[in-house]
Short mmCIF file of the C-alpha atoms (twelve columns), coordinates in Angstrom:
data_MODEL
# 
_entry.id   MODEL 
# 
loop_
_atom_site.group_PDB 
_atom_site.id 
_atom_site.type_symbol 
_atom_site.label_atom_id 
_atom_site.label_alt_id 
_atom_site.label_comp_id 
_atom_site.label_asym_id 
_atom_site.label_seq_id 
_atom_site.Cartn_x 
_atom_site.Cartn_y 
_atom_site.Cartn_z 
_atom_site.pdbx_PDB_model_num 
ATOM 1   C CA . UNK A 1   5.092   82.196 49.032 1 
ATOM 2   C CA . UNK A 2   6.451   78.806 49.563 1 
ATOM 3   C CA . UNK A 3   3.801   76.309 50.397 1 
ATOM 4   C CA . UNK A 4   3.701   75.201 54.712 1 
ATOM 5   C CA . UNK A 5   1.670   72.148 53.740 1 
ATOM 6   C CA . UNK A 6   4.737   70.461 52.124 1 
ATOM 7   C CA . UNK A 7   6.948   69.094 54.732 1 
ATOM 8   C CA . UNK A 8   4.328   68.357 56.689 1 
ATOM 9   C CA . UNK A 9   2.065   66.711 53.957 1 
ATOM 10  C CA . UNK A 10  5.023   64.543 53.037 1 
ATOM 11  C CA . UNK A 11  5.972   63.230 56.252 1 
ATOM 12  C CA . UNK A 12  2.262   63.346 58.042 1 
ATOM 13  C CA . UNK A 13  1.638   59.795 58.112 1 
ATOM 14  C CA . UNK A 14  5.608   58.559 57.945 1 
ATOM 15  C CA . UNK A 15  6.083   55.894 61.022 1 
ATOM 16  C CA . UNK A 16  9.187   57.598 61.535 1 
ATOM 17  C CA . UNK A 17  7.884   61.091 62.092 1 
ATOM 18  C CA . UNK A 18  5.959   62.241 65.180 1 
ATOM 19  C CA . UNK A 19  3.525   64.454 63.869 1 
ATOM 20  C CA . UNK A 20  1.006   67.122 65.151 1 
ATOM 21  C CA . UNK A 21  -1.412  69.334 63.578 1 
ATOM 22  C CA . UNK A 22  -3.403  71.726 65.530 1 
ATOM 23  C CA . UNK A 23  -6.510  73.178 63.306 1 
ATOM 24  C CA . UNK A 24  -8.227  76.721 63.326 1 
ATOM 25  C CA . UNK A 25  -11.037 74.968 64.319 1 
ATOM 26  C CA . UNK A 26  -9.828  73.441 67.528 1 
ATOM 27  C CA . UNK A 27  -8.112  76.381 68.549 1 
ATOM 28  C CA . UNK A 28  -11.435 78.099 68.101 1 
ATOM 29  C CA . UNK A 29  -13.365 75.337 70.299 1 
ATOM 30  C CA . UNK A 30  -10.064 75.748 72.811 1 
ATOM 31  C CA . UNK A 31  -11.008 79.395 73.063 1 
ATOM 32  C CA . UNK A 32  -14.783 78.898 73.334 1 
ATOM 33  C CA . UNK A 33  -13.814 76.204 76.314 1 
ATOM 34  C CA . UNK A 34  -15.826 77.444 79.853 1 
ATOM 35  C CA . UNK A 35  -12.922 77.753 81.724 1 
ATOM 36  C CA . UNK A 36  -12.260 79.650 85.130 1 
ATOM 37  C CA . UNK A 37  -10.999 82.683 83.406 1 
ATOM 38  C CA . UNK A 38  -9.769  83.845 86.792 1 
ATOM 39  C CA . UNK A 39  -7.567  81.106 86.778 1 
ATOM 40  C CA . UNK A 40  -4.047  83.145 85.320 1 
ATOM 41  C CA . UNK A 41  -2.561  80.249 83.644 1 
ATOM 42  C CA . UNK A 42  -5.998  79.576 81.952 1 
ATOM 43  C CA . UNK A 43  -6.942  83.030 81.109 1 
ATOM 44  C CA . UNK A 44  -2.980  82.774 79.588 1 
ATOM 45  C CA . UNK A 45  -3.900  80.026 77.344 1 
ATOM 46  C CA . UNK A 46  -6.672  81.073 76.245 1 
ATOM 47  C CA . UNK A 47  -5.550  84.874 75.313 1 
ATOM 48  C CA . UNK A 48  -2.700  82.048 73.437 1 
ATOM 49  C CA . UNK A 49  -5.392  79.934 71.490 1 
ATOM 50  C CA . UNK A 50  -7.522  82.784 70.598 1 
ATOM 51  C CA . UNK A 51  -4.649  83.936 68.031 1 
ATOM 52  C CA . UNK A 52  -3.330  80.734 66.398 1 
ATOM 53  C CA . UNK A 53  -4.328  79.864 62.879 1 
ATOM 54  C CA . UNK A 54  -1.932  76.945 63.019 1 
ATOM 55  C CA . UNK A 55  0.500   74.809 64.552 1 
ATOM 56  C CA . UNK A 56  2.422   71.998 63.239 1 
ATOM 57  C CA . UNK A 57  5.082   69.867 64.326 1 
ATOM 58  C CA . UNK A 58  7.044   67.453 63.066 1 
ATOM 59  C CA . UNK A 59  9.647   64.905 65.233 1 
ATOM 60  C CA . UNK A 60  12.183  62.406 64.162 1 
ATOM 61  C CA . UNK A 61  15.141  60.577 64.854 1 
ATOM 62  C CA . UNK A 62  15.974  59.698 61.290 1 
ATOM 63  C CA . UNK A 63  19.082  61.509 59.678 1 
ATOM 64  C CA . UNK A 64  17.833  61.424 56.660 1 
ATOM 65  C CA . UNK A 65  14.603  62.896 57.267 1 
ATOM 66  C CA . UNK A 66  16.335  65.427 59.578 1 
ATOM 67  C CA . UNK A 67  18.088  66.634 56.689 1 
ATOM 68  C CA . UNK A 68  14.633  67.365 54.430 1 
ATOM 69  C CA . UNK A 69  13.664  68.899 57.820 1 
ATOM 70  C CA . UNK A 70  16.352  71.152 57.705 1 
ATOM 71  C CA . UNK A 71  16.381  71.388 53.897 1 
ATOM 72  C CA . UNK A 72  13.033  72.920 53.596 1 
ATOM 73  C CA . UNK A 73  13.366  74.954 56.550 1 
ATOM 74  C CA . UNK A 74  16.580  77.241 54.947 1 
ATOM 75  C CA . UNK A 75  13.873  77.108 51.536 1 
ATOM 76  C CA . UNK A 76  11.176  78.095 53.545 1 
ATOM 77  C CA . UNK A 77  12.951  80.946 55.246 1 
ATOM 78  C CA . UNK A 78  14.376  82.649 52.402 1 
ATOM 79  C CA . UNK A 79  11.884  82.199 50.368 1 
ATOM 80  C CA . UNK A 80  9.127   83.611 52.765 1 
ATOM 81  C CA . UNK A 81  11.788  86.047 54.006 1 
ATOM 82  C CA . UNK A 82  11.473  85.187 57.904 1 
ATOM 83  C CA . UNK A 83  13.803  87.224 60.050 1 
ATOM 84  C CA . UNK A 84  16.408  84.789 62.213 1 
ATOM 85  C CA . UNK A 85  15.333  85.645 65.930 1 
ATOM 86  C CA . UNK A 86  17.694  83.831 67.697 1 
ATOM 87  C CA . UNK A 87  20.083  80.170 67.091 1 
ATOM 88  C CA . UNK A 88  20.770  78.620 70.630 1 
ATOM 89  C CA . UNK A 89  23.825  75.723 70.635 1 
ATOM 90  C CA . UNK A 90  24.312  74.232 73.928 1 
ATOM 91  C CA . UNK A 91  26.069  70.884 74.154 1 
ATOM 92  C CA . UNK A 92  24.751  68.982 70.748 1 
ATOM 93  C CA . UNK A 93  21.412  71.117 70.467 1 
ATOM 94  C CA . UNK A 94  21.490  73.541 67.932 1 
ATOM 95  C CA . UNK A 95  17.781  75.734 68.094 1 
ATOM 96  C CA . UNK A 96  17.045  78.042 65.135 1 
ATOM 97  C CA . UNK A 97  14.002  80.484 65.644 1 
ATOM 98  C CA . UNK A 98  12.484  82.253 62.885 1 
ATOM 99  C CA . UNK A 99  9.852   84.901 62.077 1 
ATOM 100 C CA . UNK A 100 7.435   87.028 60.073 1 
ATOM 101 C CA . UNK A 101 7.703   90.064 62.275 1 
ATOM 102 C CA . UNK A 102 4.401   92.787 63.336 1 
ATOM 103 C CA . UNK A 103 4.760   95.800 64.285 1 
ATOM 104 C CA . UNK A 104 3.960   94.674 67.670 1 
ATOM 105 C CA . UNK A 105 6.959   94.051 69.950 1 
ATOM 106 C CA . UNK A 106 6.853   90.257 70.872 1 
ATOM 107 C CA . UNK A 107 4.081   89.170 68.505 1 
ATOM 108 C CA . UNK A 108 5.460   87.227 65.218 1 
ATOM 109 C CA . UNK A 109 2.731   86.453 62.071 1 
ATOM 110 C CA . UNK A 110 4.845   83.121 61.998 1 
ATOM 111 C CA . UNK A 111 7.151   81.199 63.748 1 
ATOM 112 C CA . UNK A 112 9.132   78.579 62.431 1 
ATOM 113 C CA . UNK A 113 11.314  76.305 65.131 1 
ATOM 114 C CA . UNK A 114 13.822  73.851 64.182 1 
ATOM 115 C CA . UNK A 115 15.745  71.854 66.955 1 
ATOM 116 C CA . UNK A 116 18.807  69.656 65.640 1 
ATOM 117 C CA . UNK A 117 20.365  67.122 68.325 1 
ATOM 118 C CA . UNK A 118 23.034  65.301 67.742 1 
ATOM 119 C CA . UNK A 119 23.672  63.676 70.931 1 
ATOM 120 C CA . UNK A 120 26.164  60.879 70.136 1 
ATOM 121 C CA . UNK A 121 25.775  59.481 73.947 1 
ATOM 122 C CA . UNK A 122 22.407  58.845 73.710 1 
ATOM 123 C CA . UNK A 123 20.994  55.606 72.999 1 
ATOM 124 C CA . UNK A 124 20.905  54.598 68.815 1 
ATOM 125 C CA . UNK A 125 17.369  55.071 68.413 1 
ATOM 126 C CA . UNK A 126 17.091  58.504 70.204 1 
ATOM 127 C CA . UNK A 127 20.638  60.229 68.823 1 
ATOM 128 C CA . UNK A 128 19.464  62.162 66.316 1 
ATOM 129 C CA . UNK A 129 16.521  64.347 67.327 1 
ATOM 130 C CA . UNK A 130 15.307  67.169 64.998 1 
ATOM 131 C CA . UNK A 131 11.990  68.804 65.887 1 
ATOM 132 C CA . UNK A 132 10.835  71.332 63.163 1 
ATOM 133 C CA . UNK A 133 7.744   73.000 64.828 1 
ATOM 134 C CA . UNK A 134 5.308   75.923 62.589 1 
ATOM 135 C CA . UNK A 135 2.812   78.060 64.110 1 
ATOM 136 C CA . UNK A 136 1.185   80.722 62.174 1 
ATOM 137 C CA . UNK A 137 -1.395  83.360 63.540 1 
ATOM 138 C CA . UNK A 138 -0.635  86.442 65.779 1 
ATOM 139 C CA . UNK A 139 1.720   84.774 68.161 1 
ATOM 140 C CA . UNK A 140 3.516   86.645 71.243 1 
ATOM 141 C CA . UNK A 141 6.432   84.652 71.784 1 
ATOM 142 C CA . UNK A 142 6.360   84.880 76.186 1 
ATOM 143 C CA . UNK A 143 2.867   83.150 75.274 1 
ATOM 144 C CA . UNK A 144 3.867   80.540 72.997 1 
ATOM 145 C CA . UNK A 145 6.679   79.512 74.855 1 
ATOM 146 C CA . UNK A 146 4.336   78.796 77.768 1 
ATOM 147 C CA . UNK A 147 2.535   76.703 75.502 1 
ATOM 148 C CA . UNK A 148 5.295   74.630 74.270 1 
ATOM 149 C CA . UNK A 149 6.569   74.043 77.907 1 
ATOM 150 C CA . UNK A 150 3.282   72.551 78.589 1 
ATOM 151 C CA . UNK A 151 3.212   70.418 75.676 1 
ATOM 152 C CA . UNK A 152 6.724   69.272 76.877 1 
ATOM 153 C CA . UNK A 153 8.082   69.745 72.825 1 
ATOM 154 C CA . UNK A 154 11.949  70.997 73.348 1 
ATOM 155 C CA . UNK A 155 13.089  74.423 73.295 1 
ATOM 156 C CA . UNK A 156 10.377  76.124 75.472 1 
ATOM 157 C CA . UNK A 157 12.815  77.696 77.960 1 
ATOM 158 C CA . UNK A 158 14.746  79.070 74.532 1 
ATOM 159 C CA . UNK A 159 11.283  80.406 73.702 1 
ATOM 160 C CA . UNK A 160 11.002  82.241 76.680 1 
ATOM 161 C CA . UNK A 161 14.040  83.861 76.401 1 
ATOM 162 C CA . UNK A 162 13.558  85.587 73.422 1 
ATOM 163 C CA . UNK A 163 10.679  87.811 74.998 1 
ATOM 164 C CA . UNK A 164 11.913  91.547 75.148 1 
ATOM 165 C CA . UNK A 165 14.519  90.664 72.693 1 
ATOM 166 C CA . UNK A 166 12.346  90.874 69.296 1 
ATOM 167 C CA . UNK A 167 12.335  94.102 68.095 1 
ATOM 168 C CA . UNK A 168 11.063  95.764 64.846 1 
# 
């Protein structure tokens, strides 16, 4: 099994790469949080964090690092042997989701995101936006796609999308 930690080891602390890194442990603390569980977006979240081991993400506008993004993404997939959910191209996006499927309909053991935009109108320091994003842990996809909306990280709406569609 090809090793997460690489990518994301390498380019961690790179000033060219936004990083995140969400740990078991917060995720725990998120779930342990005293919040108004009648609250349906709340009680949503937290059902969400409850189930995540990990989540990663990775942002850049660098070419270059784009193309390790990608690189170890296609290495990562085959290797690991992730099922191709769903690729999304719409103007110069291109989304590619990935995932260890359960048995479950609409829960993935892992989920592996990459967003590629080549957006050759945009300004020079912003053309080039990949976004590789990992989560690992019993993830339902409706769920997570919530999640990422919040965090405003791109793709969310494709996330939603692919609820109903993932089937074993």
């Amino acid at each position: 099994m090809m090793m997460v930690q690489s990518v994301f080891e390498t380019y961690k602390s790179n000033e060219r790469v936004t990083y995140v890194s969400i740990s078991p442990q917060m995720f725990s603390m998120l779930a342990k949080l005293n919040i108004n569980d009648k609250d349906p977006e709340a009680k949503v979240f937290l059902d969400l964090v409850s189930q995540i081991n990990t989540f990663k993400l990775l942002r850049t506008y660098e070419p270059t690092i784009s193309d390790d993004f990608s690189d170890w993404t296609q290495d990562y997939v085959k290797t690991n042997q992730l099922s191709e959910l769903m690729q999304v191209r719409e103007d110069q996006t291109t989304v590619y989701f990935f995932a260890a499927l359960s048995e479950n309909e609409n829960i993935v053991n892992q989920l592996v995101m990459l967003v590629q935009d080549d957006n050759d109108n945009a300004d020079p320091d912003y053309r080039n936006q990949t976004v590789l994003l990992y989560v690992d842990g019993k993830i339902d996809l409706e769920r997570i796609a919530s999640l990422v909306q919040k965090l405003d990280i791109p793709a969310g709406e494709e996330l939603k999308k692919l609820k109903g569609k993932v089937k074993i």
